Short mmCIF file of N, CA and C in Angstrom, two decimals:
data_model
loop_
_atom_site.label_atom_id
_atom_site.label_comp_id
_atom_site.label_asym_id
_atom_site.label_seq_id
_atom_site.Cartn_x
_atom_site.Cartn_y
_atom_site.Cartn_z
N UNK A 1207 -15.66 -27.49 -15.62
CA UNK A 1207 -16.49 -26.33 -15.32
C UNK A 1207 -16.16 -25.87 -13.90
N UNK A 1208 -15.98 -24.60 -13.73
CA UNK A 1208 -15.64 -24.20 -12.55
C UNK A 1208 -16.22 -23.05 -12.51
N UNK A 1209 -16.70 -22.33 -10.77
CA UNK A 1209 -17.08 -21.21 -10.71
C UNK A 1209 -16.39 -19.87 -9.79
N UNK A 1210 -14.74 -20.34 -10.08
CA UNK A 1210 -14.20 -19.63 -9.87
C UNK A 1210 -13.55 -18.96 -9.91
N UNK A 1211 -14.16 -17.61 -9.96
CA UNK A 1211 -14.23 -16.04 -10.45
C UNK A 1211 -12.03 -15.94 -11.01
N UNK A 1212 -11.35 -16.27 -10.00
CA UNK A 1212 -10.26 -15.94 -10.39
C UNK A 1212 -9.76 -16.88 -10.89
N UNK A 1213 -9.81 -18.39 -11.16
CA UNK A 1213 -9.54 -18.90 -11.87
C UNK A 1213 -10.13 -18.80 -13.46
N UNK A 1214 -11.24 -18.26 -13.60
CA UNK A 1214 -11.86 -17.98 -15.38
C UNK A 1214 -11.13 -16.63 -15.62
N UNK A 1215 -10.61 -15.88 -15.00
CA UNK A 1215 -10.16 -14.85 -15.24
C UNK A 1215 -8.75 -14.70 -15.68
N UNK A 1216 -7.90 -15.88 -14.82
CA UNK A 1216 -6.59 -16.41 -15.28
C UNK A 1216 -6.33 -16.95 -16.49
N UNK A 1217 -7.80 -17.75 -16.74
CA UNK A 1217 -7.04 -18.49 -17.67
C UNK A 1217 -7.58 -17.68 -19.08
N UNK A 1218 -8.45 -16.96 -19.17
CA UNK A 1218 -8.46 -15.87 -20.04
C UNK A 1218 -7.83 -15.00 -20.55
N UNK A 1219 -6.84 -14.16 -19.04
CA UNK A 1219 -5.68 -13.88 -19.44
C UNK A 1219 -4.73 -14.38 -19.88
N UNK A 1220 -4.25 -15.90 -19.73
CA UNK A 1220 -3.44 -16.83 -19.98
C UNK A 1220 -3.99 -16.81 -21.89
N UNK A 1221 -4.39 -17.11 -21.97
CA UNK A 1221 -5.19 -17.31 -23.86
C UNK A 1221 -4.72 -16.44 -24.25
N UNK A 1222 -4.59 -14.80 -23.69
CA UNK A 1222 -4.37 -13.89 -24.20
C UNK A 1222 -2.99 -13.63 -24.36
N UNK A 1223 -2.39 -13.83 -23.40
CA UNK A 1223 -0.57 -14.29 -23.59
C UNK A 1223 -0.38 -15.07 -24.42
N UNK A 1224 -0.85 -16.24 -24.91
CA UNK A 1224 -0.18 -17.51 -25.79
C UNK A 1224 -0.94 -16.70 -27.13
N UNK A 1225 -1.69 -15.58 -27.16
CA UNK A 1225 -1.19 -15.26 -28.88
C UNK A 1225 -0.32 -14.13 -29.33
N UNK A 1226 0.37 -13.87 -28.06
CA UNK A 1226 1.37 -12.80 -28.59
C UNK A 1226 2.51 -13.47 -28.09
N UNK A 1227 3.02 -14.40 -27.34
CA UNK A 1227 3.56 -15.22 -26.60
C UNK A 1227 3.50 -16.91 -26.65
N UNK A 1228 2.96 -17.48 -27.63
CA UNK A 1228 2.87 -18.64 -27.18
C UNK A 1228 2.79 -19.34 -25.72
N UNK A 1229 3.71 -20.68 -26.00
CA UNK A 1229 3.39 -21.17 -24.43
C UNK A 1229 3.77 -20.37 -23.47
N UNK A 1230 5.12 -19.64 -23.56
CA UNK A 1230 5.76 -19.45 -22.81
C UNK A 1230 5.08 -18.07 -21.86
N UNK A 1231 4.00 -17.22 -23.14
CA UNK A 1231 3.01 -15.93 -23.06
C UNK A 1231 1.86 -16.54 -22.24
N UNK A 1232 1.44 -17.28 -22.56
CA UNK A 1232 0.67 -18.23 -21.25
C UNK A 1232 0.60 -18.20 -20.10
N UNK A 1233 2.24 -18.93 -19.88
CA UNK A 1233 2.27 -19.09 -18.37
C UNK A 1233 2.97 -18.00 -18.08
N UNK A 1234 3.04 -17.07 -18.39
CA UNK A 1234 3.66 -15.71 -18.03
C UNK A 1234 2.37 -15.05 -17.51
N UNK A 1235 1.35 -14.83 -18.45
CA UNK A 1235 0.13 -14.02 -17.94
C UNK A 1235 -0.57 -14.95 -17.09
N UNK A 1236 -0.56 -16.07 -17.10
CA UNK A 1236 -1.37 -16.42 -16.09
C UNK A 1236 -0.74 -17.04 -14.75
N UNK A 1237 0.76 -16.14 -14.59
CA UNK A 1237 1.39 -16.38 -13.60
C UNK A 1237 1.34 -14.97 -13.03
N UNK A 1238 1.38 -14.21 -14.28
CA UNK A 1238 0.97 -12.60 -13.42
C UNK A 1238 -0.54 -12.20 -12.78
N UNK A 1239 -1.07 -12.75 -13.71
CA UNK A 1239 -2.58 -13.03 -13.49
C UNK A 1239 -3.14 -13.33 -12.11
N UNK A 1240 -2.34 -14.13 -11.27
CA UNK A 1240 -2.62 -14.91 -10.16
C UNK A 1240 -2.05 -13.72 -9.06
N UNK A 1241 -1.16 -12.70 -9.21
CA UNK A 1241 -1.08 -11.83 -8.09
C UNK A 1241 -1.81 -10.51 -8.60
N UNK A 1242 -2.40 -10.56 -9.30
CA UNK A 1242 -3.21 -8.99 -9.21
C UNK A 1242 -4.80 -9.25 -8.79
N UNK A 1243 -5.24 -7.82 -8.50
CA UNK A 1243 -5.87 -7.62 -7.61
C UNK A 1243 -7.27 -7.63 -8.56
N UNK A 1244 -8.79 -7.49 -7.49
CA UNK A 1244 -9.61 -8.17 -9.44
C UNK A 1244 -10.59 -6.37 -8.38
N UNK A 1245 -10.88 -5.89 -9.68
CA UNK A 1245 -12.17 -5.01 -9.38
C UNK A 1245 -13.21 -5.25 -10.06
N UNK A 1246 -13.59 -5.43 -9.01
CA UNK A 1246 -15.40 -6.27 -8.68
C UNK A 1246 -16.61 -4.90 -8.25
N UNK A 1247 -17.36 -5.12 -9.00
CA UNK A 1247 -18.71 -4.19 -9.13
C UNK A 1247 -19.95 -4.86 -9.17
N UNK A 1248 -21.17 -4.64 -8.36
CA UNK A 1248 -22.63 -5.23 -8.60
C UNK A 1248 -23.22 -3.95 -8.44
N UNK A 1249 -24.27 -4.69 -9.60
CA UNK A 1249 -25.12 -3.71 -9.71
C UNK A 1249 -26.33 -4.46 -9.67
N UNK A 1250 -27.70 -4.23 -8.56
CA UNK A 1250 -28.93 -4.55 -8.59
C UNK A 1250 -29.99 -3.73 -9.34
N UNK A 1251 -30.86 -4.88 -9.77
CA UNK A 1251 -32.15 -4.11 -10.85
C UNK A 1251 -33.14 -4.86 -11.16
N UNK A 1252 -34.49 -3.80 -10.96
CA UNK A 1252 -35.43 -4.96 -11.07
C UNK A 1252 -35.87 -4.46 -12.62
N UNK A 1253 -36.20 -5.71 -12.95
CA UNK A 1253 -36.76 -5.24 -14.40
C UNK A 1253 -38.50 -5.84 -14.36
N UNK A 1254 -38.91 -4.57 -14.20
CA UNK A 1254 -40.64 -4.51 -13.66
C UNK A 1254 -41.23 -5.23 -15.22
N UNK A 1255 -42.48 -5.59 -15.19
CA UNK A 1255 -43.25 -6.09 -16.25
C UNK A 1255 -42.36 -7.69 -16.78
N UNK A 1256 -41.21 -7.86 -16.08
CA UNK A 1256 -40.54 -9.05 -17.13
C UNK A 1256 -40.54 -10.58 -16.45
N UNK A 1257 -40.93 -11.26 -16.70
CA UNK A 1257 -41.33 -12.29 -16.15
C UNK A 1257 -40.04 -13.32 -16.22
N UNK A 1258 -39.31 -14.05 -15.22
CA UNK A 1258 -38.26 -14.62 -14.89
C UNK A 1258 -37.74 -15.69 -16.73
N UNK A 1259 -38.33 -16.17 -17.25
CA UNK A 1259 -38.34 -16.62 -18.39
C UNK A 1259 -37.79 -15.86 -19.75
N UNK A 1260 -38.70 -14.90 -19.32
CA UNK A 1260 -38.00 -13.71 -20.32
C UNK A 1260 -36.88 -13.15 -19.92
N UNK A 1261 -36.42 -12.57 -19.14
CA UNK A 1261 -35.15 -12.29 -18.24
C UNK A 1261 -34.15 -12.87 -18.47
N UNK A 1262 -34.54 -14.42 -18.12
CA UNK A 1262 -33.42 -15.21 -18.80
C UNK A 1262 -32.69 -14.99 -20.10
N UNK A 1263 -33.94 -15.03 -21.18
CA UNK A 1263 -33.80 -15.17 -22.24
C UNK A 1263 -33.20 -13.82 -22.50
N UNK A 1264 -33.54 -12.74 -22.29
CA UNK A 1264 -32.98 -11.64 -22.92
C UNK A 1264 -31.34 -11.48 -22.08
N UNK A 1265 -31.51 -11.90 -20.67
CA UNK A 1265 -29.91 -11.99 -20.09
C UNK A 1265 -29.02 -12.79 -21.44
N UNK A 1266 -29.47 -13.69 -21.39
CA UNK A 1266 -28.58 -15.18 -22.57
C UNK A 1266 -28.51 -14.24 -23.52
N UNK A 1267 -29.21 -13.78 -24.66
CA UNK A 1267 -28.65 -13.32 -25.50
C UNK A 1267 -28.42 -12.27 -25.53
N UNK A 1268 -28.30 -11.03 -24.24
CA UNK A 1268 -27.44 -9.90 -24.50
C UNK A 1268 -25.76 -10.72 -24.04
N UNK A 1269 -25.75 -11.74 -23.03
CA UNK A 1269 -24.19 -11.79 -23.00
C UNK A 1269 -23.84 -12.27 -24.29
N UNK A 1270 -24.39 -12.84 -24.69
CA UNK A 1270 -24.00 -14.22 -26.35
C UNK A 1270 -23.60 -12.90 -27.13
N UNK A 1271 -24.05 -11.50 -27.34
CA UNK A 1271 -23.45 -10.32 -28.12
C UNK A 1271 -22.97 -9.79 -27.87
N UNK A 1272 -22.36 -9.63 -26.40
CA UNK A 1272 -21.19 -9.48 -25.69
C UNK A 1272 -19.86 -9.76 -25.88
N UNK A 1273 -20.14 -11.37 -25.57
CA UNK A 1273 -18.94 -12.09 -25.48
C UNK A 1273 -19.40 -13.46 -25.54
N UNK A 1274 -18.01 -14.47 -24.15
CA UNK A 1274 -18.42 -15.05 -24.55
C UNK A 1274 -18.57 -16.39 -23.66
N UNK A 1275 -19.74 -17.02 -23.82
CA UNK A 1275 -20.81 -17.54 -22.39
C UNK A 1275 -19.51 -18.62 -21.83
N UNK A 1276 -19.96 -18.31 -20.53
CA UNK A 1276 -19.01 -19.17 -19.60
C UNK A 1276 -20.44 -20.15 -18.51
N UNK A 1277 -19.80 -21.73 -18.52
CA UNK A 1277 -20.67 -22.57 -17.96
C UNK A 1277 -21.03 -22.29 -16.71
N UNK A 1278 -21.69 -22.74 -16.03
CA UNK A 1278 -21.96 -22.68 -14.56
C UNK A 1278 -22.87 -23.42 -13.86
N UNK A 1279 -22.14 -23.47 -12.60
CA UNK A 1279 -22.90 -24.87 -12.02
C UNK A 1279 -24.25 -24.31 -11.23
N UNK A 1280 -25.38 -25.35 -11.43
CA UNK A 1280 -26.71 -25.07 -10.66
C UNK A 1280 -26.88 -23.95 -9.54
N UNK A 1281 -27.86 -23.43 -9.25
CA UNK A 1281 -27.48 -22.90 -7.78
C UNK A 1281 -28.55 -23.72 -6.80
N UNK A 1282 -28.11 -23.52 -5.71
CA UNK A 1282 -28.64 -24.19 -4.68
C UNK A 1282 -29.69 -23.24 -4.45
N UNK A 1283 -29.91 -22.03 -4.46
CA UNK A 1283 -30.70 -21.02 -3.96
C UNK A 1283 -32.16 -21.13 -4.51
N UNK A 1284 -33.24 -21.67 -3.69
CA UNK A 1284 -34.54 -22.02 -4.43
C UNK A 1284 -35.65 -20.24 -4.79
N UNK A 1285 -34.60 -19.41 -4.48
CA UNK A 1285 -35.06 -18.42 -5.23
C UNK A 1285 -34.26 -17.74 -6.45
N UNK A 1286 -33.18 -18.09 -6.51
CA UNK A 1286 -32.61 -18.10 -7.83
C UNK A 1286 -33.28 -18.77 -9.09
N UNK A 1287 -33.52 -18.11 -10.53
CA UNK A 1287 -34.34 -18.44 -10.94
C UNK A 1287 -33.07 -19.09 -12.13
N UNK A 1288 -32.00 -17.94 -12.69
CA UNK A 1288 -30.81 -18.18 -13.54
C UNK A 1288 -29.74 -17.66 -13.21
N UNK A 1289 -28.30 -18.47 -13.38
CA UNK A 1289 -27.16 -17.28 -13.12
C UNK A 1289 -26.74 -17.70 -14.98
N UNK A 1290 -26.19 -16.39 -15.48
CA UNK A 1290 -25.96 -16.66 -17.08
C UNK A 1290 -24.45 -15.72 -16.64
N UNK A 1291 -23.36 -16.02 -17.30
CA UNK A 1291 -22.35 -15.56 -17.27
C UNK A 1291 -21.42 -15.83 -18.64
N UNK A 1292 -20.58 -14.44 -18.45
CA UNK A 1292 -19.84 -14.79 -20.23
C UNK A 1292 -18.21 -13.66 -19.66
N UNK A 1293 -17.86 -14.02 -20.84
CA UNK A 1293 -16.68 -13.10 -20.75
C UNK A 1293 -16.30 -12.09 -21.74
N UNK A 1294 -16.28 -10.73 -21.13
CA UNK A 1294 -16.64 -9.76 -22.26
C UNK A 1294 -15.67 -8.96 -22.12
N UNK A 1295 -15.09 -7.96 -23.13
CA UNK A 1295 -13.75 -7.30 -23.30
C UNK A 1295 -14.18 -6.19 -22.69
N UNK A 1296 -13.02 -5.79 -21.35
CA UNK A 1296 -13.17 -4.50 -21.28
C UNK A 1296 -12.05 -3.51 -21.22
N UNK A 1297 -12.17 -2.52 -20.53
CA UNK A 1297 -10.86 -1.69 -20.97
C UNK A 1297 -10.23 -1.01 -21.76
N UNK A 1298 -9.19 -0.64 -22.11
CA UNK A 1298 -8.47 -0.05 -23.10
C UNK A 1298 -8.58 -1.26 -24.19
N UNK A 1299 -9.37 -0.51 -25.48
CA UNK A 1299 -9.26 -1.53 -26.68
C UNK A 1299 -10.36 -2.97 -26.29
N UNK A 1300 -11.15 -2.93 -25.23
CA UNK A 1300 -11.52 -3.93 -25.19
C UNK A 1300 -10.78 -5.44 -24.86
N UNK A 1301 -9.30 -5.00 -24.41
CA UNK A 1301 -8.42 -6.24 -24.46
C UNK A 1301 -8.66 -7.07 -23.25
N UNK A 1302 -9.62 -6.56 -21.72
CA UNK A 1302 -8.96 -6.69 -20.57
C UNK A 1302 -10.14 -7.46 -20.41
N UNK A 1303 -10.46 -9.11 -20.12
CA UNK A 1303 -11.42 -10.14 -19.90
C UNK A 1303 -12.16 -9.33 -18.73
N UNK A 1304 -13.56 -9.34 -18.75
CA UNK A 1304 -14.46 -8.84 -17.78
C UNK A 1304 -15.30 -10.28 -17.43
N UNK A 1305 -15.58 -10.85 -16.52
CA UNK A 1305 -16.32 -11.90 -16.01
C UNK A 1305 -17.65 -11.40 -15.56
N UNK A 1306 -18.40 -11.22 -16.54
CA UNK A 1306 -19.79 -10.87 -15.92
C UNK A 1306 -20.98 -11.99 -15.47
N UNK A 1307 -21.28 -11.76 -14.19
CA UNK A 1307 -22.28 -12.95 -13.69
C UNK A 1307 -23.59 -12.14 -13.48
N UNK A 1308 -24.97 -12.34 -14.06
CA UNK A 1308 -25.89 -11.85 -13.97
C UNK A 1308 -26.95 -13.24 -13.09
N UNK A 1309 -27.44 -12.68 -11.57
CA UNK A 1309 -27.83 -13.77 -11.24
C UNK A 1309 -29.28 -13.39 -10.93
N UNK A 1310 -30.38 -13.92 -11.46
CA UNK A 1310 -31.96 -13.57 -11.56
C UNK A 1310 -32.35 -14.33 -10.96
N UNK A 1311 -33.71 -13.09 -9.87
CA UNK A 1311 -34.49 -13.99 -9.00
C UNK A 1311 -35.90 -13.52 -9.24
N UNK A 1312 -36.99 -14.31 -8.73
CA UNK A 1312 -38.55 -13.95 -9.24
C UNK A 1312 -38.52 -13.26 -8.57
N UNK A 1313 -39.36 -11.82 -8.42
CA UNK A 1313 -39.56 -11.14 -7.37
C UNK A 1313 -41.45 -11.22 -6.90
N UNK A 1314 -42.01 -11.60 -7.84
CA UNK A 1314 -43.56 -12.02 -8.00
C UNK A 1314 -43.92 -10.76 -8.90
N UNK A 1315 -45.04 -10.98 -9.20
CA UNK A 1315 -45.63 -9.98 -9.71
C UNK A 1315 -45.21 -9.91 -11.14
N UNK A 1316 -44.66 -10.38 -12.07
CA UNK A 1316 -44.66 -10.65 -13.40
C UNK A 1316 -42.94 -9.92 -13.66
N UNK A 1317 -41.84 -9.48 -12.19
CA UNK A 1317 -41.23 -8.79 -12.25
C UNK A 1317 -39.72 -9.86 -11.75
N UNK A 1318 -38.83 -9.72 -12.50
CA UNK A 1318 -37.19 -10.13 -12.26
C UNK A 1318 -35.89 -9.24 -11.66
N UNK A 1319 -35.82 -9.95 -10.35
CA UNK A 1319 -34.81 -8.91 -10.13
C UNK A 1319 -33.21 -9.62 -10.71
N UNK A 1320 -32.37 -8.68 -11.34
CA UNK A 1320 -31.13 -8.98 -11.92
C UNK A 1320 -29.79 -8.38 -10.83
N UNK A 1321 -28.81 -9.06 -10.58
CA UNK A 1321 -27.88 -8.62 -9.74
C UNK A 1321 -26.75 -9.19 -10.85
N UNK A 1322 -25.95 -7.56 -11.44
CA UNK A 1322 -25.36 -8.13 -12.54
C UNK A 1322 -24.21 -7.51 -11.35
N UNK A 1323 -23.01 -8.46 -11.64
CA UNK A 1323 -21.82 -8.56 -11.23
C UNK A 1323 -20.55 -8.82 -12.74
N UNK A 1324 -19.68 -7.49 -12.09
CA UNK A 1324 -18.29 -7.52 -13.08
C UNK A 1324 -17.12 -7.35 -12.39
N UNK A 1325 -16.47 -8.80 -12.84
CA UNK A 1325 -14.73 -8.98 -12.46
C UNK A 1325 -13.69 -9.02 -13.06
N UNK A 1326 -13.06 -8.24 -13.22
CA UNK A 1326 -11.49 -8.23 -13.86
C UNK A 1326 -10.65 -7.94 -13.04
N UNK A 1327 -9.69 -8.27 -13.60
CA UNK A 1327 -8.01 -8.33 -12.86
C UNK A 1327 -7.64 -6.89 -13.15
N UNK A 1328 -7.07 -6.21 -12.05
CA UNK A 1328 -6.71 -5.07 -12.40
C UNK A 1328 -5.24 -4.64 -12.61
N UNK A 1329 -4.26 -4.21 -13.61
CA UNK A 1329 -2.91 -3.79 -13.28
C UNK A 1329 -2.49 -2.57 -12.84
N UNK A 1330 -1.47 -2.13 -13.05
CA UNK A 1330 -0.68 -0.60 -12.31
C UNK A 1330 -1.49 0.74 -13.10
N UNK A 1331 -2.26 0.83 -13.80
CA UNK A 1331 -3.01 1.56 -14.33
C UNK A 1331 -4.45 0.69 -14.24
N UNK A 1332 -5.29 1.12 -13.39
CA UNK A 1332 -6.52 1.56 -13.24
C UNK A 1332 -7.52 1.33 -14.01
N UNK A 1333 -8.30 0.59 -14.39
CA UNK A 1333 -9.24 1.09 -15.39
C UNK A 1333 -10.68 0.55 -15.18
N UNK A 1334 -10.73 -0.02 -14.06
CA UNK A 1334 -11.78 -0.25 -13.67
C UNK A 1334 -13.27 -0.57 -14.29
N UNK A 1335 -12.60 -1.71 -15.02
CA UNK A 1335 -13.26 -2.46 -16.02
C UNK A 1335 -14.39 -3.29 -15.34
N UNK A 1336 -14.12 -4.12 -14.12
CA UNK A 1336 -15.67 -4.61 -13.59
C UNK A 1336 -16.40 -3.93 -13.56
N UNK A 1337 -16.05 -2.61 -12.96
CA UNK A 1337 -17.08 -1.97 -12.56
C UNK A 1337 -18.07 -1.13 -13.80
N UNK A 1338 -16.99 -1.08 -14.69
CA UNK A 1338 -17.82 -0.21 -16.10
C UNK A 1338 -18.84 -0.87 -16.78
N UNK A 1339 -18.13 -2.53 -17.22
CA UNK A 1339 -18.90 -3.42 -17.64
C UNK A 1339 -20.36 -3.89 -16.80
N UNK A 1340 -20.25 -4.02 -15.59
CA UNK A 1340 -21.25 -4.01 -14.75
C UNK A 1340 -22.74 -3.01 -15.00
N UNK A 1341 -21.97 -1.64 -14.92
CA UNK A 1341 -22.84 -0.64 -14.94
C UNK A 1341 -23.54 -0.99 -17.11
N UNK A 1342 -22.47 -1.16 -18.02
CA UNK A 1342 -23.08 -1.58 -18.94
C UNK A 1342 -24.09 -2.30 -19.01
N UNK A 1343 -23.59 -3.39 -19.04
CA UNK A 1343 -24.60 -4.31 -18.75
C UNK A 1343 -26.11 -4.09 -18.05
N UNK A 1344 -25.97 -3.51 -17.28
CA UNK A 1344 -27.02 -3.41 -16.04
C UNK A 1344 -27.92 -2.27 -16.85
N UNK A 1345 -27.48 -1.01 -17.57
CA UNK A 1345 -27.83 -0.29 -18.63
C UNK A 1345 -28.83 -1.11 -19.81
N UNK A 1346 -28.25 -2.22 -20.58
CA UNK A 1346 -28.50 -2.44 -21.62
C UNK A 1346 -29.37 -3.58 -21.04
N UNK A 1347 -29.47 -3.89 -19.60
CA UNK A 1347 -31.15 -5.17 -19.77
C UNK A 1347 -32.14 -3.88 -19.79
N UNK A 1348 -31.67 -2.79 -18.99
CA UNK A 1348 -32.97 -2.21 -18.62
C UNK A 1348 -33.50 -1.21 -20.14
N UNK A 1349 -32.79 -1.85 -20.86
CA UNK A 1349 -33.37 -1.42 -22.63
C UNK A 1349 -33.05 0.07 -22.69
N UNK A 1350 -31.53 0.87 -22.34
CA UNK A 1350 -31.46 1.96 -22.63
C UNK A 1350 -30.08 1.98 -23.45
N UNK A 1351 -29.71 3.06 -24.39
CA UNK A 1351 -28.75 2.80 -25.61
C UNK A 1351 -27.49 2.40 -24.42
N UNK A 1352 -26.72 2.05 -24.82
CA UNK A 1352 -25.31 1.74 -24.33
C UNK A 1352 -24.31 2.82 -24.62
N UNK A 1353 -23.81 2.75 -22.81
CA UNK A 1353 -22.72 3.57 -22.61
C UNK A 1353 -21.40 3.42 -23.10
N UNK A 1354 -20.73 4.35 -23.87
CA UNK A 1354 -19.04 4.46 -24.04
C UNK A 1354 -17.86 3.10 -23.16
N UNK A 1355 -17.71 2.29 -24.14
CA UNK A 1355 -16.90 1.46 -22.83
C UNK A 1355 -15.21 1.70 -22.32
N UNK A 1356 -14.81 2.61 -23.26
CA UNK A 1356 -13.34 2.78 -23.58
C UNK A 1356 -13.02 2.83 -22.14
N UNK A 1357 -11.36 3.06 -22.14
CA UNK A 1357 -10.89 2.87 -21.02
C UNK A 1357 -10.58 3.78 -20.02
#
């Protein structure tokens, strides 16, 4: 288990090479993988009326229909309540691994604040997939239909 952002991202891309590529598609993408550049997006939100429990719960299973959940270690932060993270397709076709980390804190008052964060690797075309997935995401806790994800 590891929580780092460019290493889950490598080796995602790497998976994705070894099925059009085998081994050799592997260590190709996750040798290209390792010099590109990642676009990273957060988006903060409080979700009023929702109590840190529920938050959780509805974070967990919007990523689980997403994609697909990635482990993570404790946080030290005694106001951190959950960090839930998964890996979800973004981009053209959905092909391009998005690392979304949604990290929830109590804010009091029966209310959760969510700081959803999205990372992907970006290539010579643009598509600025953290940042779309981010804004998704961040859309669909606060219970409104979901935006277009194409590329």
């Amino acid at each position: 288990m590891t929580d780092d952002e460019d290493l889950i991202l490598r080796e995602a891309l790497g998976a994705l090479g070894a099925v059009g590529g085998g081994p050799g598609g592997r260590l190709g993408a996750k040798f290209a993988a390792g010099r590109l550049k990642k676009n990273v997006h957060e988006v903060e939100l409080t979700l009023e009326g929702v109590p840190p429990a529920e938050a959780a719960a509805r974070t967990t299973d919007l990523l689980l229909r997403l994609g697909t959940p990635v482990r993570t270690r404790a946080t030290d932060s005694p106001e951190t309540v959950r960090v839930v993270r998964a890996l979800v397709g973004g981009g053209f076709a959905q092909m391009n691994p998005v690392l979304v980390t949604v990290t929830l804190t109590d804010t009091g008052a029966g209310a959760t604040t969510a700081r959803v964060r999205g990372a992907a690797k970006e290539g010579l075309i643009k598509q600025r997939a953290g940042e779309k997935t981010a804004h998704q995401v961040a859309t669909l806790l606060l219970g409104h239909p979901p935006t277009p994800r194409g590329g």
